Amino acid sequence: MSQPDYDVVVVGGGINGVGVAQAVAAAGHRVLVLEKSGLAAGTSSKSSKLIHGGLRYLESYEFSLVRESLHERTLLLKLAPDIVQLQDFCIPVYKTTRRSPLLLRAGLSFYWLLSGLNRNAGFSTVPRRQWDSLDGLRTENLRCVFRYHDARTDDALLTRAVMQSATELGAELQCPAHFWGADLHTTGCQVHYRLDEREHSCSTRVLVNAAGPWVNDVARLVQPEVERLPIQLVQGTHIEVPGEMGDQFYYLESPRDGRAVFVMPREGRLIIGTTETRFRGYPDYVHPHQGEESYLLGVLRHYFPVFQDVSRDNMLTSWAGLRVLPSGAGHVFHRSRETVLYSDRINRPRLLSIYGGKLTTYRATAGKVVERISASLPDTSPRASTSELPLRPA
Ligand SMILES: Cc1cc2nc3c(=O)[nH]c(=O)nc-3n(C[C@H](O)[C@H](O)[C@H](O)COP(=O)(O)OP(=O)(O)OC[C@H]3O[C@@H](n4cnc5c(N)ncnc54)[C@H](O)[C@@H]3O)c2cc1C
């Protein structure tokens, strides 16, 4: 049989797609990324822009996810110092807060333990005499304030940096290129896409479906038909309002339903997010709802009376992204955030779809993808290890 055009074709230029491209190219294979709109045009520019362990995932017992995320955080702080920076977070605890100081202390201690007692994951309490320095945070009924560290990033910049690293290793990118179908055959597949208003086609050993919220729309275009995981899309909205604060971010409990909401100052503005609202439409049409914006403004005004005048009228902007969660019963807040890799067959997969995941864990996910598809790929000599490749702003 003749050599296919590529070893791997990736659909989707979000963080997971470019992460897979980087890992595949680093392993010494030929890889092409197809992106229909622009790099990071989907969820990867709509996140909370945190590189974090996910303190709240301790509540749903996702300890291995938290440990893996904390490990990735440490690595990204080292590999991408211009894109990922350490960030202080404050968690105020009031008499009415659902999580008690004891519970939070236990959670933060465990978070520290899972990070391998890394000095970047320790925590402390803010002394009462310093509460006035907390950006006008409401102090009535305040019992204590915890301070811990995580990291912040620019999600789109990170995505472009990873793609740049992949390109330097030989990966190719076609954008805007719209994938519209694939025909599976015994040893691989034929991929069809539209570029410059013309139809193109190429052959590959493996097709990786990294289309984020479009994952099942892409899987539906594969012939013969393949099984798809039942999923639920959940929309998360952020708002941006004018407002000056210091450098610290706030991790708050929504007074309405107890969910975690972040207030994050950036260059004279405040970013507040996020929500979790069921989404039933086509991913291209996700947009913030008025009710979500009011909910987030309510959290800001509740904790920071100094921002009483901030309303939808002087809001600067808002945006929404979509999480991919496994379908199931119960509140989405408690649904697993683990990434699921789903292939058309166990041995020598021709198609592998990535369901869900976090920005933080893209590199670990990509490593698992390469491992899962390795039996379908030729033997090669690796060119690099992604745990050592520096990432620079593209
Ligand atoms: C509100 C919100 C906040 C979040 N905050 C954080 C956070 O702070 N930290 C964190 O670690 N994680 C966070 N996450 C999770 C993280 O953002 C996502 O897991 C991640 O961005 C998903 O990336 P992806 O590459 O899988 O999908 P996407 O970024 O959505 O990429 C999929 C790409 O596929 C392309 N595509 C789709 N169909 C086709 C087609 N037919 N042909 C070609 N291309 C196609 C799309 O254009 C898109 O660019 C958050 C998620 C949400 C929703």
Short mmCIF file of C-alpha atoms and ligand atoms in Angstrom, two decimals:
data_model
loop_
_atom_site.label_atom_id
_atom_site.label_comp_id
_atom_site.label_asym_id
_atom_site.label_seq_id
_atom_site.Cartn_x
_atom_site.Cartn_y
_atom_site.Cartn_z
CA MET A 1 0.00 0.00 0.00
CA SER A 2 1.28 3.51 -0.81
CA GLN A 3 2.31 5.87 1.96
CA PRO A 4 -0.58 8.08 3.19
CA ASP A 5 -0.18 11.89 2.99
CA TYR A 6 -0.13 12.23 6.80
CA ASP A 7 0.25 10.03 9.84
CA VAL A 8 -2.31 12.13 11.71
CA VAL A 9 -4.89 14.71 10.66
CA VAL A 10 -6.38 16.76 13.50
CA VAL A 11 -9.75 18.50 13.20
CA GLY A 12 -9.84 21.61 15.43
CA GLY A 13 -7.31 24.33 16.19
CA GLY A 14 -8.27 24.79 19.84
CA ILE A 15 -5.85 24.01 22.66
CA ASN A 16 -6.45 20.25 22.42
CA GLY A 17 -6.00 20.10 18.65
CA VAL A 18 -2.76 22.11 18.64
CA GLY A 19 -1.55 20.17 21.70
CA VAL A 20 -2.02 16.90 19.80
CA ALA A 21 -0.25 18.39 16.76
CA GLN A 22 2.72 19.37 18.93
CA ALA A 23 2.91 15.94 20.59
CA VAL A 24 2.54 14.04 17.30
CA ALA A 25 5.19 16.18 15.58
CA ALA A 26 7.51 15.86 18.61
CA ALA A 27 7.13 12.08 18.34
CA GLY A 28 8.46 12.36 14.78
CA HIS A 29 5.23 11.98 12.75
CA ARG A 30 3.66 13.98 9.92
CA VAL A 31 0.61 15.91 11.09
CA LEU A 32 -1.91 18.34 9.59
CA VAL A 33 -4.35 20.53 11.58
CA LEU A 34 -7.62 21.63 9.96
CA GLU A 35 -9.31 24.63 11.61
CA LYS A 36 -12.49 26.11 10.19
CA SER A 37 -12.43 29.63 11.72
CA GLY A 38 -9.17 30.62 13.42
CA LEU A 39 -6.82 29.23 16.07
CA ALA A 40 -8.60 29.33 19.47
CA ALA A 41 -11.80 30.58 17.84
CA GLY A 42 -13.90 28.15 19.94
CA THR A 43 -13.79 27.48 23.68
CA SER A 44 -10.04 28.08 23.84
CA SER A 45 -10.52 31.85 23.80
CA LYS A 46 -13.61 31.85 26.06
CA SER A 47 -12.21 30.21 29.20
CA SER A 48 -11.54 31.79 32.60
CA LYS A 49 -7.90 31.91 31.46
CA LEU A 50 -6.61 30.05 34.50
CA ILE A 51 -3.93 27.41 34.59
CA HIS A 52 -5.06 25.76 37.76
CA GLY A 53 -5.41 22.54 39.67
CA GLY A 54 -9.14 23.16 40.03
CA LEU A 55 -9.67 23.52 43.76
CA ARG A 56 -13.40 22.94 43.37
CA TYR A 57 -12.88 19.54 41.70
CA LEU A 58 -11.82 18.24 45.12
CA GLU A 59 -15.52 18.43 46.03
CA SER A 60 -16.35 15.93 43.30
CA TYR A 61 -13.41 13.69 44.35
CA GLU A 62 -11.53 14.18 41.03
CA PHE A 63 -8.19 13.84 42.79
CA SER A 64 -6.18 12.46 39.87
CA LEU A 65 -7.41 15.32 37.64
CA VAL A 66 -6.35 17.87 40.29
CA ARG A 67 -2.94 16.22 40.73
CA GLU A 68 -2.35 16.08 36.98
CA SER A 69 -3.45 19.73 36.56
CA LEU A 70 -1.14 20.91 39.34
CA HIS A 71 1.74 19.07 37.72
CA GLU A 72 0.96 20.69 34.36
CA ARG A 73 0.70 24.10 36.04
CA THR A 74 4.23 23.73 37.44
CA LEU A 75 5.52 22.72 34.02
CA LEU A 76 3.77 25.55 32.13
CA LEU A 77 5.07 28.16 34.58
CA LYS A 78 8.52 26.95 33.60
CA LEU A 79 8.01 26.41 29.84
CA ALA A 80 5.91 29.50 29.12
CA PRO A 81 6.91 32.28 31.57
CA ASP A 82 5.73 34.97 29.11
CA ILE A 83 2.28 33.38 28.80
CA VAL A 84 1.57 31.70 32.17
CA GLN A 85 2.15 33.56 35.44
CA LEU A 86 1.62 32.76 39.09
CA GLN A 87 -1.45 34.45 40.56
CA ASP A 88 -2.65 35.16 44.14
CA PHE A 89 -6.27 34.22 44.92
CA CYS A 90 -8.34 35.22 47.97
CA ILE A 91 -11.26 33.19 49.31
CA PRO A 92 -13.36 35.13 51.81
CA VAL A 93 -15.41 33.05 54.28
CA TYR A 94 -18.51 34.66 55.87
CA LYS A 95 -20.91 33.43 58.52
CA THR A 96 -23.26 32.56 55.64
CA THR A 97 -20.66 30.82 53.41
CA ARG A 98 -21.68 27.20 52.74
CA ARG A 99 -18.11 25.92 52.96
CA SER A 100 -16.76 26.39 56.50
CA PRO A 101 -13.23 27.69 57.27
CA LEU A 102 -12.38 24.18 58.49
CA LEU A 103 -13.52 22.58 55.23
CA LEU A 104 -11.63 25.14 53.15
CA ARG A 105 -8.50 24.74 55.24
CA ALA A 106 -8.72 20.96 54.71
CA GLY A 107 -9.29 21.46 50.96
CA LEU A 108 -6.38 23.87 50.58
CA SER A 109 -4.10 21.55 52.58
CA PHE A 110 -5.07 18.64 50.34
CA TYR A 111 -4.52 20.83 47.25
CA TRP A 112 -1.05 21.55 48.53
CA LEU A 113 -0.44 17.86 49.21
CA LEU A 114 -1.58 16.89 45.68
CA SER A 115 0.89 19.41 44.25
CA GLY A 116 3.68 17.50 46.01
CA LEU A 117 3.91 20.27 48.66
CA ASN A 118 5.07 22.57 45.89
CA ARG A 119 5.91 26.03 47.23
CA ASN A 120 3.60 27.54 44.57
CA ALA A 121 0.58 25.69 45.95
CA GLY A 122 0.80 26.64 49.63
CA PHE A 123 -1.76 28.88 51.35
CA SER A 124 -2.14 31.30 54.26
CA THR A 125 -4.82 33.46 55.89
CA VAL A 126 -4.95 37.22 55.43
CA PRO A 127 -4.57 38.89 58.86
CA ARG A 128 -7.65 40.86 59.95
CA ARG A 129 -5.65 44.11 60.03
CA GLN A 130 -5.04 43.73 56.27
CA TRP A 131 -8.69 43.25 55.30
CA ASP A 132 -8.91 46.92 54.35
CA SER A 133 -6.43 46.23 51.55
CA LEU A 134 -8.83 43.78 49.89
CA ASP A 135 -10.27 46.10 47.21
CA GLY A 136 -13.38 47.09 49.19
CA LEU A 137 -14.42 43.49 49.91
CA ARG A 138 -17.46 43.42 52.23
CA THR A 139 -16.18 42.73 55.77
CA GLU A 140 -19.54 42.49 57.58
CA ASN A 141 -19.86 38.94 58.99
CA LEU A 142 -16.48 38.05 57.46
CA ARG A 143 -14.85 35.21 59.42
CA CYS A 144 -11.56 34.76 57.59
CA VAL A 145 -9.86 35.16 54.22
CA PHE A 146 -7.64 32.47 52.73
CA ARG A 147 -4.92 33.31 50.23
CA TYR A 148 -3.52 30.68 47.88
CA HIS A 149 -1.77 30.57 44.51
CA ASP A 150 -2.67 29.33 41.06
CA ALA A 151 -1.78 30.69 37.62
CA ARG A 152 -3.33 32.90 34.94
CA THR A 153 -2.80 32.96 31.20
CA ASP A 154 -4.06 34.29 27.90
CA ASP A 155 -5.79 31.20 26.48
CA ALA A 156 -5.69 32.27 22.82
CA LEU A 157 -2.04 33.30 23.08
CA LEU A 158 -1.19 29.95 24.68
CA THR A 159 -3.01 28.10 21.87
CA ARG A 160 -1.10 30.04 19.21
CA ALA A 161 2.20 29.44 21.03
CA VAL A 162 1.61 25.67 21.11
CA MET A 163 0.75 25.70 17.39
CA GLN A 164 3.92 27.67 16.69
CA SER A 165 5.93 25.05 18.59
CA ALA A 166 4.19 22.30 16.57
CA THR A 167 4.96 24.12 13.32
CA GLU A 168 8.63 24.40 14.28
CA LEU A 169 8.60 20.60 14.59
CA GLY A 170 7.12 20.22 11.10
CA ALA A 171 3.33 20.24 11.74
CA GLU A 172 1.13 21.84 9.06
CA LEU A 173 -1.91 24.05 9.59
CA GLN A 174 -4.71 24.76 7.12
CA CYS A 175 -6.96 27.62 8.25
CA PRO A 176 -9.72 28.42 7.53
CA ALA A 177 -10.24 24.83 6.38
CA HIS A 178 -13.63 23.23 7.04
CA PHE A 179 -13.62 19.46 7.58
CA TRP A 180 -16.75 18.00 5.96
CA GLY A 181 -16.22 14.25 5.87
CA ALA A 182 -13.97 11.20 6.18
CA ASP A 183 -14.14 7.68 4.77
CA LEU A 184 -12.65 5.02 6.98
CA HIS A 185 -10.87 2.09 5.32
CA THR A 186 -8.93 -0.84 6.73
CA THR A 187 -5.71 1.00 7.55
CA GLY A 188 -6.69 4.66 7.86
CA CYS A 189 -8.99 7.17 6.26
CA GLN A 190 -9.53 9.67 3.48
CA VAL A 191 -10.27 13.16 4.81
CA HIS A 192 -12.30 15.79 2.95
CA TYR A 193 -12.17 19.52 3.65
CA ARG A 194 -13.00 22.86 2.07
CA LEU A 195 -10.28 25.50 1.69
CA ASP A 196 -10.43 28.67 -0.42
CA GLU A 197 -13.89 27.60 -1.63
CA ARG A 198 -12.40 24.44 -3.12
CA GLU A 199 -12.76 20.82 -2.08
CA HIS A 200 -9.58 19.07 -0.96
CA SER A 201 -8.85 15.59 0.21
CA CYS A 202 -5.90 13.82 1.83
CA SER A 203 -5.14 10.42 3.29
CA THR A 204 -4.07 9.72 6.87
CA ARG A 205 -3.45 6.79 9.18
CA VAL A 206 -5.40 8.41 12.02
CA LEU A 207 -7.98 11.17 12.25
CA VAL A 208 -8.06 12.97 15.62
CA ASN A 209 -11.33 14.74 16.32
CA ALA A 210 -10.45 17.69 18.58
CA ALA A 211 -13.48 19.77 17.66
CA GLY A 212 -14.44 20.64 21.24
CA PRO A 213 -18.19 21.33 21.44
CA TRP A 214 -18.51 20.33 17.76
CA VAL A 215 -17.05 16.87 18.56
CA ASN A 216 -20.19 14.92 17.71
CA ASP A 217 -20.99 17.11 14.69
CA VAL A 218 -17.58 16.12 13.31
CA ALA A 219 -17.96 12.44 14.30
CA ARG A 220 -21.32 12.38 12.48
CA LEU A 221 -19.49 13.19 9.21
CA VAL A 222 -17.42 9.98 9.32
CA GLN A 223 -18.40 7.03 7.08
CA PRO A 224 -19.21 4.27 7.85
CA GLU A 225 -21.03 5.63 10.87
CA VAL A 226 -19.14 5.47 14.20
CA GLU A 227 -20.47 5.37 17.75
CA ARG A 228 -20.57 8.70 19.56
CA LEU A 229 -20.56 9.40 23.28
CA PRO A 230 -23.75 11.04 24.53
CA ILE A 231 -22.78 14.53 25.74
CA GLN A 232 -24.30 17.63 27.20
CA LEU A 233 -23.07 21.11 26.28
CA VAL A 234 -22.96 23.58 29.15
CA GLN A 235 -22.51 27.26 28.50
CA GLY A 236 -20.24 29.40 30.67
CA THR A 237 -20.48 33.18 30.42
CA HIS A 238 -17.99 35.85 31.50
CA ILE A 239 -18.60 39.59 31.74
CA GLU A 240 -16.10 42.42 31.65
CA VAL A 241 -16.86 45.65 33.53
CA PRO A 242 -14.84 48.80 34.25
CA GLY A 243 -13.17 48.73 37.66
CA GLU A 244 -9.80 49.14 39.36
CA MET A 245 -8.59 46.56 41.87
CA GLY A 246 -5.20 45.38 43.11
CA ASP A 247 -3.47 42.32 41.72
CA GLN A 248 -5.31 39.55 43.50
CA PHE A 249 -8.14 37.44 42.09
CA TYR A 250 -11.18 36.53 44.20
CA TYR A 251 -12.71 33.08 44.43
CA LEU A 252 -16.27 33.69 45.60
CA GLU A 253 -19.30 31.61 46.44
CA SER A 254 -22.41 32.81 44.63
CA PRO A 255 -24.89 33.86 47.33
CA ARG A 256 -27.71 32.56 45.13
CA ASP A 257 -26.64 28.94 44.57
CA GLY A 258 -23.24 28.39 46.18
CA ARG A 259 -21.38 27.98 42.87
CA ALA A 260 -17.78 29.21 42.55
CA VAL A 261 -17.41 32.53 40.71
CA PHE A 262 -14.14 34.33 40.01
CA VAL A 263 -13.55 38.10 40.03
CA MET A 264 -10.34 38.78 38.11
CA PRO A 265 -8.87 42.26 37.67
CA ARG A 266 -7.03 42.88 34.40
CA GLU A 267 -5.66 46.23 33.27
CA GLY A 268 -8.32 48.52 34.75
CA ARG A 269 -11.17 46.10 34.07
CA LEU A 270 -12.80 43.28 35.99
CA ILE A 271 -13.60 39.92 34.45
CA ILE A 272 -16.28 37.95 36.29
CA GLY A 273 -17.22 34.37 35.53
CA THR A 274 -18.60 31.95 35.07
CA THR A 275 -22.06 30.46 34.79
CA GLU A 276 -23.25 26.93 33.97
CA THR A 277 -26.31 26.95 31.74
CA ARG A 278 -27.55 24.01 29.65
CA PHE A 279 -27.06 24.63 25.94
CA ARG A 280 -29.15 22.92 23.29
CA GLY A 281 -28.33 24.73 20.02
CA TYR A 282 -25.51 24.52 17.49
CA PRO A 283 -22.15 25.60 19.05
CA ASP A 284 -21.57 28.40 16.52
CA TYR A 285 -24.52 30.28 18.01
CA VAL A 286 -23.60 30.32 21.72
CA HIS A 287 -24.01 33.76 23.27
CA PRO A 288 -24.38 35.21 26.80
CA HIS A 289 -27.91 35.49 28.21
CA GLN A 290 -29.16 38.56 30.07
CA GLY A 291 -29.94 36.39 33.11
CA GLU A 292 -26.33 35.15 33.24
CA GLU A 293 -24.96 38.69 33.06
CA SER A 294 -27.27 39.82 35.87
CA TYR A 295 -26.28 36.78 37.96
CA LEU A 296 -22.56 37.65 37.63
CA LEU A 297 -23.16 41.35 38.33
CA GLY A 298 -25.11 40.26 41.42
CA VAL A 299 -22.09 38.33 42.73
CA LEU A 300 -19.79 41.34 42.18
CA ARG A 301 -22.15 43.78 43.91
CA HIS A 302 -22.82 41.38 46.79
CA TYR A 303 -19.13 41.06 47.72
CA PHE A 304 -17.90 44.49 46.61
CA PRO A 305 -20.43 47.19 47.60
CA VAL A 306 -18.02 49.74 46.03
CA PHE A 307 -19.20 48.46 42.63
CA GLN A 308 -22.91 49.05 43.35
CA ASP A 309 -23.16 51.27 40.26
CA VAL A 310 -21.89 48.65 37.84
CA SER A 311 -24.80 47.37 35.76
CA ARG A 312 -25.57 45.92 32.34
CA ASP A 313 -25.68 49.52 31.06
CA ASN A 314 -21.97 50.14 31.67
CA MET A 315 -20.79 46.58 31.11
CA LEU A 316 -17.91 46.57 28.58
CA THR A 317 -18.48 43.18 26.99
CA SER A 318 -19.47 39.58 27.67
CA TRP A 319 -18.78 36.23 26.02
CA ALA A 320 -19.79 32.60 26.36
CA GLY A 321 -18.00 29.29 25.81
CA LEU A 322 -19.17 25.69 25.89
CA ARG A 323 -18.04 22.85 28.13
CA VAL A 324 -18.43 19.29 26.88
CA LEU A 325 -19.68 17.10 29.72
CA PRO A 326 -20.84 13.49 29.72
CA SER A 327 -24.65 13.21 29.65
CA GLY A 328 -26.12 12.17 32.95
CA ALA A 329 -28.45 12.93 35.79
CA GLY A 330 -27.78 15.46 38.55
CA HIS A 331 -26.48 19.03 38.47
CA VAL A 332 -23.79 19.77 35.88
CA PHE A 333 -21.68 21.39 38.62
CA HIS A 334 -21.00 17.89 39.98
CA ARG A 335 -20.45 16.18 36.59
CA SER A 336 -16.94 14.78 35.84
CA ARG A 337 -14.43 17.13 34.18
CA GLU A 338 -12.08 14.31 33.15
CA THR A 339 -11.16 14.16 29.46
CA VAL A 340 -12.52 11.09 27.66
CA LEU A 341 -10.72 9.63 24.63
CA TYR A 342 -12.99 7.57 22.44
CA SER A 343 -11.70 5.56 19.45
CA ASP A 344 -13.40 3.58 16.69
CA ARG A 345 -11.49 0.44 17.71
CA ILE A 346 -9.15 -0.59 20.54
CA ASN A 347 -6.37 -1.95 18.34
CA ARG A 348 -5.00 0.33 15.66
CA PRO A 349 -7.61 3.11 15.87
CA ARG A 350 -8.36 5.11 12.74
CA LEU A 351 -10.45 7.71 14.50
CA LEU A 352 -10.03 9.09 17.99
CA SER A 353 -12.33 11.75 19.47
CA ILE A 354 -11.46 13.97 22.44
CA TYR A 355 -14.40 14.73 24.74
CA GLY A 356 -14.11 17.53 27.32
CA GLY A 357 -10.96 18.51 29.18
CA LYS A 358 -9.24 21.59 30.50
CA LEU A 359 -6.94 24.18 29.04
CA THR A 360 -4.48 23.36 31.83
CA THR A 361 -4.17 19.68 30.94
CA TYR A 362 -3.86 19.98 27.14
CA ARG A 363 -0.27 18.62 27.13
CA ALA A 364 -1.14 15.61 29.30
CA THR A 365 -4.18 14.91 27.09
CA ALA A 366 -2.04 15.11 23.95
CA GLY A 367 0.42 12.63 25.46
CA LYS A 368 -2.42 10.18 26.12
CA VAL A 369 -3.73 10.62 22.57
CA VAL A 370 -0.33 9.76 21.09
CA GLU A 371 -0.12 6.71 23.34
CA ARG A 372 -3.60 5.53 22.29
CA ILE A 373 -2.92 5.86 18.56
CA SER A 374 0.72 4.73 18.59
CA ALA A 375 -0.12 1.23 17.29
CA SER A 376 -1.53 2.86 14.12
CA LEU A 377 1.62 4.93 13.52
CA PRO A 378 4.95 3.92 11.95
CA ASP A 379 8.10 3.57 14.07
CA THR A 380 10.01 6.86 14.22
CA SER A 381 12.69 8.57 16.27
CA PRO A 382 11.20 11.27 18.53
CA ARG A 383 12.31 14.83 17.72
CA ALA A 384 11.64 16.33 21.15
CA SER A 385 9.75 15.96 24.41
CA THR A 386 6.83 18.36 24.98
CA SER A 387 7.80 18.59 28.65
CA GLU A 388 10.97 20.40 27.59
CA LEU A 389 9.81 22.56 24.68
CA PRO A 390 9.64 26.26 25.60
CA LEU A 391 6.50 28.14 24.51
CA ARG A 392 6.84 31.72 23.27
CA PRO A 393 4.11 34.23 22.32
CA ALA A 394 3.37 33.78 18.61
C1 LIG B 1 -16.59 29.05 30.43
C2 LIG B 1 -15.40 28.16 30.46
C3 LIG B 1 -14.32 28.48 31.28
C4 LIG B 1 -13.21 27.63 31.32
N1 LIG B 1 -12.15 27.98 32.09
C5 LIG B 1 -11.05 27.21 32.11
C6 LIG B 1 -9.91 27.61 32.86
O1 LIG B 1 -9.86 28.69 33.45
N2 LIG B 1 -8.85 26.77 32.89
C7 LIG B 1 -8.86 25.57 32.24
O2 LIG B 1 -7.88 24.84 32.36
N3 LIG B 1 -9.91 25.17 31.47
C8 LIG B 1 -10.99 25.98 31.38
N4 LIG B 1 -12.06 25.63 30.60
C9 LIG B 1 -11.96 24.44 29.74
C10 LIG B 1 -11.17 24.76 28.45
O3 LIG B 1 -11.38 26.07 28.04
C11 LIG B 1 -11.59 23.81 27.35
O4 LIG B 1 -11.51 22.49 27.81
C12 LIG B 1 -10.69 23.92 26.13
O5 LIG B 1 -10.55 25.24 25.70
C13 LIG B 1 -11.27 23.05 25.03
O6 LIG B 1 -10.42 23.12 23.92
P1 LIG B 1 -10.70 22.27 22.63
O7 LIG B 1 -9.50 22.40 21.76
O8 LIG B 1 -11.12 20.89 23.01
O9 LIG B 1 -12.00 22.92 21.96
P2 LIG B 1 -12.15 24.36 21.18
O10 LIG B 1 -11.25 25.39 21.75
O11 LIG B 1 -13.59 24.64 21.18
O12 LIG B 1 -11.62 24.01 19.74
C14 LIG B 1 -12.36 23.27 18.80
C15 LIG B 1 -12.04 23.85 17.43
O13 LIG B 1 -12.58 22.99 16.43
C16 LIG B 1 -12.92 23.79 15.33
N5 LIG B 1 -13.86 23.05 14.48
C17 LIG B 1 -15.10 22.63 14.80
N6 LIG B 1 -15.67 21.98 13.75
C18 LIG B 1 -14.75 22.01 12.76
C19 LIG B 1 -14.75 21.53 11.40
N7 LIG B 1 -15.81 20.90 10.87
N8 LIG B 1 -13.65 21.73 10.65
C20 LIG B 1 -12.55 22.37 11.14
N9 LIG B 1 -12.51 22.86 12.41
C21 LIG B 1 -13.59 22.68 13.21
C22 LIG B 1 -13.54 25.03 15.97
O14 LIG B 1 -13.53 26.15 15.09
C23 LIG B 1 -12.66 25.22 17.19
O15 LIG B 1 -11.62 26.16 16.96
C24 LIG B 1 -13.19 26.44 30.54
C25 LIG B 1 -14.27 26.14 29.70
C26 LIG B 1 -15.36 26.98 29.65
C27 LIG B 1 -16.50 26.67 28.74
#
